[in-house]
Short mmCIF file of C-alpha atoms and ligand atoms in Angstrom, two decimals:
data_model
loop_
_atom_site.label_atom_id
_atom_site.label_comp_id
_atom_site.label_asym_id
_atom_site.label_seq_id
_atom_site.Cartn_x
_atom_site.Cartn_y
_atom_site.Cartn_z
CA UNK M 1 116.22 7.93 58.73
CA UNK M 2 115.71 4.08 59.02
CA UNK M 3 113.26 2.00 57.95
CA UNK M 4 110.11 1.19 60.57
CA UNK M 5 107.63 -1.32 60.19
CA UNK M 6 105.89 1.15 58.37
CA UNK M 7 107.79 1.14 55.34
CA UNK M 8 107.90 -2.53 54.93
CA UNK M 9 105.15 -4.98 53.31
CA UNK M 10 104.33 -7.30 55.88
CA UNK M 11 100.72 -8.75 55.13
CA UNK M 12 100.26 -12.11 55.50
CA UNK M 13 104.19 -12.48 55.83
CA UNK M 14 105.83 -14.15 58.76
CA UNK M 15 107.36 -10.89 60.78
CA UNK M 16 110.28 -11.62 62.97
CA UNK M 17 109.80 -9.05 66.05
CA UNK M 18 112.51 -8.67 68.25
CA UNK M 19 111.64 -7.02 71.00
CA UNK M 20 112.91 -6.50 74.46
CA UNK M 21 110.95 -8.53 76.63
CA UNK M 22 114.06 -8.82 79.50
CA UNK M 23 111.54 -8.13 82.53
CA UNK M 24 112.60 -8.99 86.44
CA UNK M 25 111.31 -12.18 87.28
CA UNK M 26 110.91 -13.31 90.94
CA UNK M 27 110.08 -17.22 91.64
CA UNK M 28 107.88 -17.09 88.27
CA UNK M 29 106.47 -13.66 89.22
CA UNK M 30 106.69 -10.42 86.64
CA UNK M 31 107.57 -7.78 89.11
CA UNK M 32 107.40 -5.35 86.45
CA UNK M 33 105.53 -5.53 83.42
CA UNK M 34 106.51 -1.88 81.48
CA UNK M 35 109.12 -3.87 78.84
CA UNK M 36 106.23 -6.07 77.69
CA UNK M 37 104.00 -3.06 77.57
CA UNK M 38 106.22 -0.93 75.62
CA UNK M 39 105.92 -3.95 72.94
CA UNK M 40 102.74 -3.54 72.57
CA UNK M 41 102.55 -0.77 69.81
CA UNK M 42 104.58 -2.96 67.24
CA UNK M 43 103.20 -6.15 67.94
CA UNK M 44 99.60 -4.87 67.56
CA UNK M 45 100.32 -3.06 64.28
CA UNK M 46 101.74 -6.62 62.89
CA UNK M 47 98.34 -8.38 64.34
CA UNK M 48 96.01 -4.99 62.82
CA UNK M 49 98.08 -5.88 59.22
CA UNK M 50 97.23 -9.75 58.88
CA UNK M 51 101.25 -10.78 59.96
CA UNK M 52 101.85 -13.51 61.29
CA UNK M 53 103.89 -12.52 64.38
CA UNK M 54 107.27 -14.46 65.61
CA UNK M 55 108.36 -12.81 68.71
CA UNK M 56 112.41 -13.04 69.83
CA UNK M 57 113.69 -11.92 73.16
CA UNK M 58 116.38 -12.50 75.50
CA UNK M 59 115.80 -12.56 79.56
CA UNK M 60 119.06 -11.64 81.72
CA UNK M 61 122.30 -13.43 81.19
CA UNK M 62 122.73 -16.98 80.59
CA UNK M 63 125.94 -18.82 80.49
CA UNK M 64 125.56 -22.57 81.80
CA UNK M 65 122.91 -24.98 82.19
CA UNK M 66 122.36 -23.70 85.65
CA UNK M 67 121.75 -20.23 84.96
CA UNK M 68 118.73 -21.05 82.54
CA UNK M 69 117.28 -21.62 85.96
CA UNK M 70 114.11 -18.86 86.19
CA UNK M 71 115.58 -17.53 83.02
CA UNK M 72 112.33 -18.95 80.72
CA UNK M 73 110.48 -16.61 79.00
CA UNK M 74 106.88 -18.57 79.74
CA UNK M 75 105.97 -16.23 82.57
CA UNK M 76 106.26 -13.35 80.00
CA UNK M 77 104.05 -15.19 77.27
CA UNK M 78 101.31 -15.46 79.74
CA UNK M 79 101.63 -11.75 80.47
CA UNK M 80 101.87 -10.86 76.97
CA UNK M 81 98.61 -13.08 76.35
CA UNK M 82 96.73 -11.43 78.76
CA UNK M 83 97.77 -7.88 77.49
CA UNK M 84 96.83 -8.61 74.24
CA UNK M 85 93.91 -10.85 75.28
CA UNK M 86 95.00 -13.19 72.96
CA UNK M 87 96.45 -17.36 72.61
CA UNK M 88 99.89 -16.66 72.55
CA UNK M 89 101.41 -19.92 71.70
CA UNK M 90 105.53 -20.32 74.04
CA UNK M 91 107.34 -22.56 72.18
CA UNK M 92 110.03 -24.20 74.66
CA UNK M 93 113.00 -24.44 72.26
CA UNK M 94 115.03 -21.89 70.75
CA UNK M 95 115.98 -23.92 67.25
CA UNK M 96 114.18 -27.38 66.55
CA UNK M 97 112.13 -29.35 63.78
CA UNK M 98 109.25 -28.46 66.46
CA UNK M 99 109.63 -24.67 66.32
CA UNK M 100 110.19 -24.62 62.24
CA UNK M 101 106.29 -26.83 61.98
CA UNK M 102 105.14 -24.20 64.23
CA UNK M 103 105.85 -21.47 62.48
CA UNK M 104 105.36 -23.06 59.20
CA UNK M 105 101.83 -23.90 60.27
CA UNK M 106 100.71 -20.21 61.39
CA UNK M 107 97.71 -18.49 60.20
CA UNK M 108 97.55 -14.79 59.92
CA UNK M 109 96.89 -12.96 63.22
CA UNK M 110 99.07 -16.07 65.13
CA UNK M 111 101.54 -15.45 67.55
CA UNK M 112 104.66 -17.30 68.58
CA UNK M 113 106.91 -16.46 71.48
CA UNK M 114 110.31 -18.47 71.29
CA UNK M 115 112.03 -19.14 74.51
CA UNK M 116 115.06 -16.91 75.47
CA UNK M 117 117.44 -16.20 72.90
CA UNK M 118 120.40 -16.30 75.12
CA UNK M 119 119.90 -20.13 75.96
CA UNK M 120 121.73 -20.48 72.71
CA UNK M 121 124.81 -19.06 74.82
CA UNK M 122 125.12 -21.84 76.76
CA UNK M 123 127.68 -23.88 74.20
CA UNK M 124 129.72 -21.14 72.93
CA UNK M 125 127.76 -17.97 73.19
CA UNK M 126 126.05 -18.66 70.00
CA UNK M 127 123.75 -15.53 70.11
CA UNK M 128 126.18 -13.08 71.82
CA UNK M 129 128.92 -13.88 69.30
CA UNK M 130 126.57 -13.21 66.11
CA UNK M 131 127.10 -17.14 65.45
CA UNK M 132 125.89 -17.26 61.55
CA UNK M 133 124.57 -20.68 61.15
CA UNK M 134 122.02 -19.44 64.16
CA UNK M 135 121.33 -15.94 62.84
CA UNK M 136 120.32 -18.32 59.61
CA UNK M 137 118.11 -20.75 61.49
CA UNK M 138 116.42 -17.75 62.82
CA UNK M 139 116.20 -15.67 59.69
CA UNK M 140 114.73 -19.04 58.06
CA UNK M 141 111.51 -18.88 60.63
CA UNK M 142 110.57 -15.14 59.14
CA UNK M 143 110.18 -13.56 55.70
CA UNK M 144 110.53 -9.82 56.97
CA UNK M 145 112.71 -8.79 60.40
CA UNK M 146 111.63 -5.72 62.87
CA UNK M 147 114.32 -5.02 65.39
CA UNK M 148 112.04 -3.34 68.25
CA UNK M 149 114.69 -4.26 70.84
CA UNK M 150 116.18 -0.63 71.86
CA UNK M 151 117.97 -2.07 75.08
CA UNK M 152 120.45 -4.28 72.77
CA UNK M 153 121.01 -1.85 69.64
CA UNK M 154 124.75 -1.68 70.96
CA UNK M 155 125.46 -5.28 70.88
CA UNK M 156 125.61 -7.39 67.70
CA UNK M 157 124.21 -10.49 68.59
CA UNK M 158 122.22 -13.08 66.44
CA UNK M 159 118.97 -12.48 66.53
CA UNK M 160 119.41 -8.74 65.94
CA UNK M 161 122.20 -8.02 63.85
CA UNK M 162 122.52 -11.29 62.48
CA UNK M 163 119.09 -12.00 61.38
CA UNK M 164 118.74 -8.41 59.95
CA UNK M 165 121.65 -8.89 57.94
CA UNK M 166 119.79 -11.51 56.45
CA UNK M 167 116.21 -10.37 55.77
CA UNK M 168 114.40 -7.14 54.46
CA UNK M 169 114.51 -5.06 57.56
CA UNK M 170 113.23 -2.51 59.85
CA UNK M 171 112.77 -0.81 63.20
CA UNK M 172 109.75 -1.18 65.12
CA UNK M 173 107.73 2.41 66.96
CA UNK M 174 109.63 1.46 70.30
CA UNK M 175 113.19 2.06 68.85
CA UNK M 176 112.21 5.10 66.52
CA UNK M 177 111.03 6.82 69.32
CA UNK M 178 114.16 6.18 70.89
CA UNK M 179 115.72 7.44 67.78
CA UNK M 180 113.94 10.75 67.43
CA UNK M 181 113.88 11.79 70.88
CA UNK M 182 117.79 10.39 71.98
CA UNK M 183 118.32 12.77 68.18
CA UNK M 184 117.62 15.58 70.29
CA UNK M 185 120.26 15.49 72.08
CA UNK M 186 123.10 14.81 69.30
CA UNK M 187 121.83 17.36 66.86
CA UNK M 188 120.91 20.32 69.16
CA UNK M 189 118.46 22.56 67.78
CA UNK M 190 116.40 23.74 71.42
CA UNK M 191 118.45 26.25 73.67
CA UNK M 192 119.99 26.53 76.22
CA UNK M 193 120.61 22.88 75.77
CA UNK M 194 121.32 22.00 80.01
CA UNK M 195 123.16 18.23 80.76
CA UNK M 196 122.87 17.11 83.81
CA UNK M 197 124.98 14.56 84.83
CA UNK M 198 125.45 12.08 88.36
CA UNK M 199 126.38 8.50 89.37
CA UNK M 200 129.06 7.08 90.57
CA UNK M 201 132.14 7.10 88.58
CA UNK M 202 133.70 10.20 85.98
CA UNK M 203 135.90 7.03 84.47
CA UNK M 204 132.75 5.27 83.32
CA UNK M 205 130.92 8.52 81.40
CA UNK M 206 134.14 10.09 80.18
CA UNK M 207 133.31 9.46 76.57
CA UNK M 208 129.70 10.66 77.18
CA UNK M 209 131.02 14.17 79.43
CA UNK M 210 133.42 14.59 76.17
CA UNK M 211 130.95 14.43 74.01
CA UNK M 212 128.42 16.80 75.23
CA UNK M 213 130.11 19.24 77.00
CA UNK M 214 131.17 20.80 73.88
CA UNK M 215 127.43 20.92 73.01
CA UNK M 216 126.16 21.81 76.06
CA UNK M 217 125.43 24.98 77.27
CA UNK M 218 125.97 24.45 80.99
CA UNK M 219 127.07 20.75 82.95
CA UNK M 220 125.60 20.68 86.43
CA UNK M 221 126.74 17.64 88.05
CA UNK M 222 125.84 15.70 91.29
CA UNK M 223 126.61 12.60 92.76
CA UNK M 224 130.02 10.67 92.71
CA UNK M 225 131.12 13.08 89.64
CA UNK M 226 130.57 16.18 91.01
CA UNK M 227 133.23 15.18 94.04
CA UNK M 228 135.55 13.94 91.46
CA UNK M 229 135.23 17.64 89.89
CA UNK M 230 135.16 19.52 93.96
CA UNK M 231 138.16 17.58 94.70
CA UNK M 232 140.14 18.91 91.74
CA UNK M 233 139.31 22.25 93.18
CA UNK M 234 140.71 21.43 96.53
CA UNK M 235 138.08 20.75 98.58
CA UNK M 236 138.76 17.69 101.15
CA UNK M 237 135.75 15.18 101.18
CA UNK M 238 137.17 12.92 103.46
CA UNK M 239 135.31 9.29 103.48
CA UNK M 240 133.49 10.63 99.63
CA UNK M 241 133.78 8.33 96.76
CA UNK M 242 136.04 10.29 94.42
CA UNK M 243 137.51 8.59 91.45
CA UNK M 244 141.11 9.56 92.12
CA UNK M 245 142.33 8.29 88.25
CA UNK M 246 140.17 10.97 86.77
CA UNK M 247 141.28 14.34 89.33
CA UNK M 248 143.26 15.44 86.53
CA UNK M 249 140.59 14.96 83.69
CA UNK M 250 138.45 17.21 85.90
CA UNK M 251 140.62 19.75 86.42
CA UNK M 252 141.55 19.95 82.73
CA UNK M 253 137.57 20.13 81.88
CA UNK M 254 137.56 23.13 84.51
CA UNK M 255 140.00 24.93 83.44
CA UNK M 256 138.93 24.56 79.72
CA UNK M 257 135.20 24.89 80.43
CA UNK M 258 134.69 27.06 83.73
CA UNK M 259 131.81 29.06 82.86
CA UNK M 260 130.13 26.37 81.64
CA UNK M 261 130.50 23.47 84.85
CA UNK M 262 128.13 24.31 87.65
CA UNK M 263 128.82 22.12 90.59
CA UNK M 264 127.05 21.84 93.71
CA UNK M 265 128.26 24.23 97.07
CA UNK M 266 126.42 21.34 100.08
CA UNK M 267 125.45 17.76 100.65
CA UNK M 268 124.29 15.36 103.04
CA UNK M 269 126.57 12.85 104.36
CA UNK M 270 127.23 9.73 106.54
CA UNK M 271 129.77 7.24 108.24
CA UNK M 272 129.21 4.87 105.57
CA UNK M 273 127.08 3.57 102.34
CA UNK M 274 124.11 2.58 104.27
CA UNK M 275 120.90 3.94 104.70
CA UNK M 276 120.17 3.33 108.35
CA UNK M 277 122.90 5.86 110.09
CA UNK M 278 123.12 9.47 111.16
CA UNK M 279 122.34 11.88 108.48
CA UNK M 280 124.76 15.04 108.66
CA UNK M 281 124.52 18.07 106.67
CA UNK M 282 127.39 19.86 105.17
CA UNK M 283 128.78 23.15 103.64
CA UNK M 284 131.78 21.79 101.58
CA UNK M 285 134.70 23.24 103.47
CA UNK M 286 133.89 21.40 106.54
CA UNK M 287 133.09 18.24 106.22
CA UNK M 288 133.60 15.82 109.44
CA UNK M 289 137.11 13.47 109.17
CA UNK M 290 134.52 10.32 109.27
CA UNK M 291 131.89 11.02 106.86
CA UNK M 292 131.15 10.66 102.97
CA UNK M 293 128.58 12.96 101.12
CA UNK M 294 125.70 10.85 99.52
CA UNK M 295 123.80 13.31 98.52
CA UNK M 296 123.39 17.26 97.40
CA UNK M 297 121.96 19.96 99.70
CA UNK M 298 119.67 22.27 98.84
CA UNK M 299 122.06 25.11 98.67
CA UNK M 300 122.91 23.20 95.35
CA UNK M 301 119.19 22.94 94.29
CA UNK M 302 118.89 26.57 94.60
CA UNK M 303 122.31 26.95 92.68
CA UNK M 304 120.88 24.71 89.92
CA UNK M 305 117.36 25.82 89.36
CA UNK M 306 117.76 29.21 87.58
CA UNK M 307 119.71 27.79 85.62
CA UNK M 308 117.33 24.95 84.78
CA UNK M 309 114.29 27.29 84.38
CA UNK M 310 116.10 29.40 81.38
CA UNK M 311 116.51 25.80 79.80
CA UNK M 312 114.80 24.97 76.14
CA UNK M 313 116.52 20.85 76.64
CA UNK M 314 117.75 19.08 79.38
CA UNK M 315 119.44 15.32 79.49
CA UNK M 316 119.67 13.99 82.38
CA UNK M 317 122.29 11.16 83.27
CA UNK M 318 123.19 9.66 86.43
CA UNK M 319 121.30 10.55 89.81
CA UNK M 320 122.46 13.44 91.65
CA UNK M 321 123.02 11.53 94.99
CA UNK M 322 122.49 7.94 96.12
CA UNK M 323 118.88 7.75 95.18
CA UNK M 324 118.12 4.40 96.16
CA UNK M 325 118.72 5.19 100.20
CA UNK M 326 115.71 6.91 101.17
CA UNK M 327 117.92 9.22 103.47
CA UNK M 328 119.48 10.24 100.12
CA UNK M 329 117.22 11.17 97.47
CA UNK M 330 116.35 14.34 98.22
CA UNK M 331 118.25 15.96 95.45
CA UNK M 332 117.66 13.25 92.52
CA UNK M 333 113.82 14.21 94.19
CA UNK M 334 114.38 17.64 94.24
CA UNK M 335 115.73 17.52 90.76
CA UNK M 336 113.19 15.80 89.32
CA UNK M 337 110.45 18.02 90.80
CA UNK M 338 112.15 20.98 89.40
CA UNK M 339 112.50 19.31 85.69
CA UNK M 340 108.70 18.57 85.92
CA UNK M 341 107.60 22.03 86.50
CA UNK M 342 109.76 23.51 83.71
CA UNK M 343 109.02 24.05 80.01
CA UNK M 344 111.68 22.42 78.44
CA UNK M 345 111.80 19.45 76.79
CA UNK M 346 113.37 16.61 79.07
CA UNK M 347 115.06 13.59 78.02
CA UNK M 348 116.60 11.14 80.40
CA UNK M 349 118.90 8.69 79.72
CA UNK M 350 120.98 6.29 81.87
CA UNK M 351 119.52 2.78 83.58
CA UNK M 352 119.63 4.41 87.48
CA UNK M 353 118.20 7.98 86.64
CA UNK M 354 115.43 6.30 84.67
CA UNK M 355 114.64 3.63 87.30
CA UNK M 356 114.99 6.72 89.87
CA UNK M 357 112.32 8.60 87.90
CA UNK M 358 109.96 5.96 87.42
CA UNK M 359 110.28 4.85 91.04
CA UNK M 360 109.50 8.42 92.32
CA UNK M 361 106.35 8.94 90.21
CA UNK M 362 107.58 10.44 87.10
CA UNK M 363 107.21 7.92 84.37
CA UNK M 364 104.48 10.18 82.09
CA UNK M 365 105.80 13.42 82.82
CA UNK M 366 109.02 14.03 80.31
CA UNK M 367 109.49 13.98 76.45
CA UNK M 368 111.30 10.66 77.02
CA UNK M 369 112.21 8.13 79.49
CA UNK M 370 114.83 5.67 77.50
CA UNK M 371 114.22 2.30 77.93
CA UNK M 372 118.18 1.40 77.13
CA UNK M 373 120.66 2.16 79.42
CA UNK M 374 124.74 1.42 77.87
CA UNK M 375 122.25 1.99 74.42
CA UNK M 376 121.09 5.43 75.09
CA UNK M 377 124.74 6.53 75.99
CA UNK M 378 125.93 4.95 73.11
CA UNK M 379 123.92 7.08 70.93
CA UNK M 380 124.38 10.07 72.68
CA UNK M 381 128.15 10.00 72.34
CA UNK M 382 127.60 9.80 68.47
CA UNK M 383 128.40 6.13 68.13
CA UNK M 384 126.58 4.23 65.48
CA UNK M 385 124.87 1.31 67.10
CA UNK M 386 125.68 -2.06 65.25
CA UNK M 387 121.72 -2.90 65.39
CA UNK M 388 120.98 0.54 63.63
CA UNK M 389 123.92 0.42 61.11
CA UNK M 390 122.54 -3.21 59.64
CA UNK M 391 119.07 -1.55 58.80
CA UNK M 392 118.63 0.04 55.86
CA UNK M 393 117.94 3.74 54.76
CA UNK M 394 114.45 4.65 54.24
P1 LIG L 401 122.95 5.80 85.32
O1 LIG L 401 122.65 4.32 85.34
O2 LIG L 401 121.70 6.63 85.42
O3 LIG L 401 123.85 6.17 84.19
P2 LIG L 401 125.14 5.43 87.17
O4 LIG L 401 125.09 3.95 86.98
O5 LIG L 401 126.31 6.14 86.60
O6 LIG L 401 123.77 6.12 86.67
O7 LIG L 401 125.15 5.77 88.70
C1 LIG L 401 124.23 5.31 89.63
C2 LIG L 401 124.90 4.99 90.94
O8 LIG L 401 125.60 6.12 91.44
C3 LIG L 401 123.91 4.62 91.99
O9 LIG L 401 124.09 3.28 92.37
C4 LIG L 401 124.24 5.55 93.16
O10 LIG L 401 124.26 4.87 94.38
C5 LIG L 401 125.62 6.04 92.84
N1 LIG L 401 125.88 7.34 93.46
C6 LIG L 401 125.25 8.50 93.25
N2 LIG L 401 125.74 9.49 94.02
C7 LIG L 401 126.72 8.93 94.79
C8 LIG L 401 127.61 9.42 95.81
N3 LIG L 401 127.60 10.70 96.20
N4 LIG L 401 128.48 8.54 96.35
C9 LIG L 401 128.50 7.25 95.95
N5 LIG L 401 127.70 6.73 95.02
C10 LIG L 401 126.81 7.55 94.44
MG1 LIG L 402 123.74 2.59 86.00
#
């Protein structure tokens, strides 16, 4: 296991947090606040111990000049103020003579927020290249590092990887939850151990599908996959997306794995990818020559839920239909509904199926929502994450 904040001294030190505080930001407006919550835990700890708290973050993607435009990370240090009800002092540079007095003049219990890390990409992608003379300047600000930044664990940028190659350092309670709970589902230890995977493409998860069908006791799949895998079997889905370079991958993982893939027998369709057209239903060998299924049916849900209800773990990946048309959420619903009702312990994974579970009312009801999508798949495939690897052994 890694080090967390726990393990390190950090009274009266300067403590370099590096959270994730990348929150959508409308004309100056937080439209969601959760990443700045989730912070919350490591930051207060730091405050509760007499640290003196430097806060890194980066806010979307920032290439030129231009794109710094509503990329500042003020909005969030007012937020973050009023969350902790406390001054929490924005400091408008990323490296100056300004920021270094700042930081040299805190008192215990202070707070600095620096402004976006990834302004420092505009000449030469500074941060997202792991530049060293910047992962220096920032390593110079703190005496001890805490890398509480889950979302960017697979990256090795500058003011994780760089500055924790630098000082004594250590995760913070966001990313060791992440840790323990995304553990789960490497080292399986609760059975039957159920993935459940959807979205849009089988070329974009084939590392992940290798990885865990092997572990898994059963793959029920939905969305864009599953048509890949119904296609393979013959079936004729006219106008569905099916990703036509991976036909043969499928077939292979049926023929090696049969008793193990459950696919879904119905679906709801339309004429095209919009939400505002006629909504047909559909058995899978007759499908209409103009339409593309969107979404499972409920023959599938029926299909899927004994086998869900014997389940001890479930990951979930990927939504089972197009989940953000309201005509065609009914099985990513349906789903969800079905994983809240069972005892098993649930772990979702993937940027859409978490966004789809929040959005439907779920947020508090599994073991664990993760807050990282290309991270959380990362893990799960086995990969060591370059943000991990750099901290040391407890
Ligand atoms: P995650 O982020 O959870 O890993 P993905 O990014 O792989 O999920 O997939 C999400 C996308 O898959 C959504 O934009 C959704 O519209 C799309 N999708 C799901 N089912 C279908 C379908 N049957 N046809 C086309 N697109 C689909
Ligand atoms: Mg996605």
């Amino acid at each position: 296991m890694k080090k967390t904040i726990r393990d390190l001294d950090i009274k009266n030190k300067r403590v370099i947090i590096r959270c994730d505080l990348n929150v959508p930001i409308k004309d100056g407006e937080i439209l969601d606040d959760n990443r700045i919550r989730e912070s919350l835990e490591t930051i207060n700890y730091a405050l509760d111990n007499d640290a003196k708290v430097i806060i890194l973050s980066h806010l979307g993607r920032v290439k030129t000049e231009e794109d710094k435009k509503g990329k500042s990370l003020l909005p969030v240090a007012k937020r973050l103020s009023e969350l902790l009800n406390k001054e929490v002092k924005f400091i408008k540079d990323t490296r100056s003579e300004f920021l270094t007095n700042e930081v040299n003049n805190m008192k215990s219990k202070d707070i600095i927020l620096v402004e976006n890390t990834r302004y420092e990409d505009v000449n030469g992608s500074l941060e997202s290249k792991n530049n060293e003379e910047l992962a220096k300047y920032w390593a110079s600000l703190g005496e001890v590092f805490i890398n509480d930044a889950f979302g960017t664990l697979h990256r090795a940028h500058a003011s994780n990887v760089g500055i924790a190659s630098i000082l004594p350092s250590a995760v913070g309670f966001l990313v060791e939850k992440e840790l323990i709970m995304l553990d789960s589902c490497v080292n399986i230890e609760d059975r039957p151990f159920v993935v459940i995977m959807g979205g849009a493409k089988v070329h974009d998860k084939i590392n992940i599908i290798d990885s865990l069908i092997k572990k898994a006791d059963y793959l029920i799949v939905g969305g864009g996959i599953a048509n890949t895998f119904l296609k393979a079997k013959g079936y004729d889905l006219k106008k569905s997306l099916v990703d036509i370079e991976s036909i043969d991958y499928c077939n292979d993982l049926l023929n090696k794995y049969s008793d193990k893939i459950i696919l879904p027998v119905d679906g709801y369709s339309s004429s095209e990818y919009m939400d505002n057209l006629e909504v047909c239903y559909n058995e899978l060998n007759n499908i209409k020559d103009n339409q593309m299924i969107l979404d499972i049916g409920p023959k599938s849900i029926e299909k899927f839920k004994p086998i869900l209800e014997k389940a001890k773990l479930v990951f979930l990946n990927g939504p089972l239909g197009v989940s953000e048309f309201k005509n065609f959420e009914y099985g990513t619903k349906e789903l969800l509904n079905i994983l809240n009702e069972i005892d098993s312990k649930i772990v979702i994974g993937g940027g859409d199926s978490a966004a789809a579970a929040i959005r439907f009312g779920y947020k508090n009801s599994f073991d664990h929502i993760s807050t990282g999508g290309g991270a959380s798949l990362e893990l799960i495939e086995g990969k060591e994450l370059p943000g991990i690897k750099v901290i040391e052994n407890k």
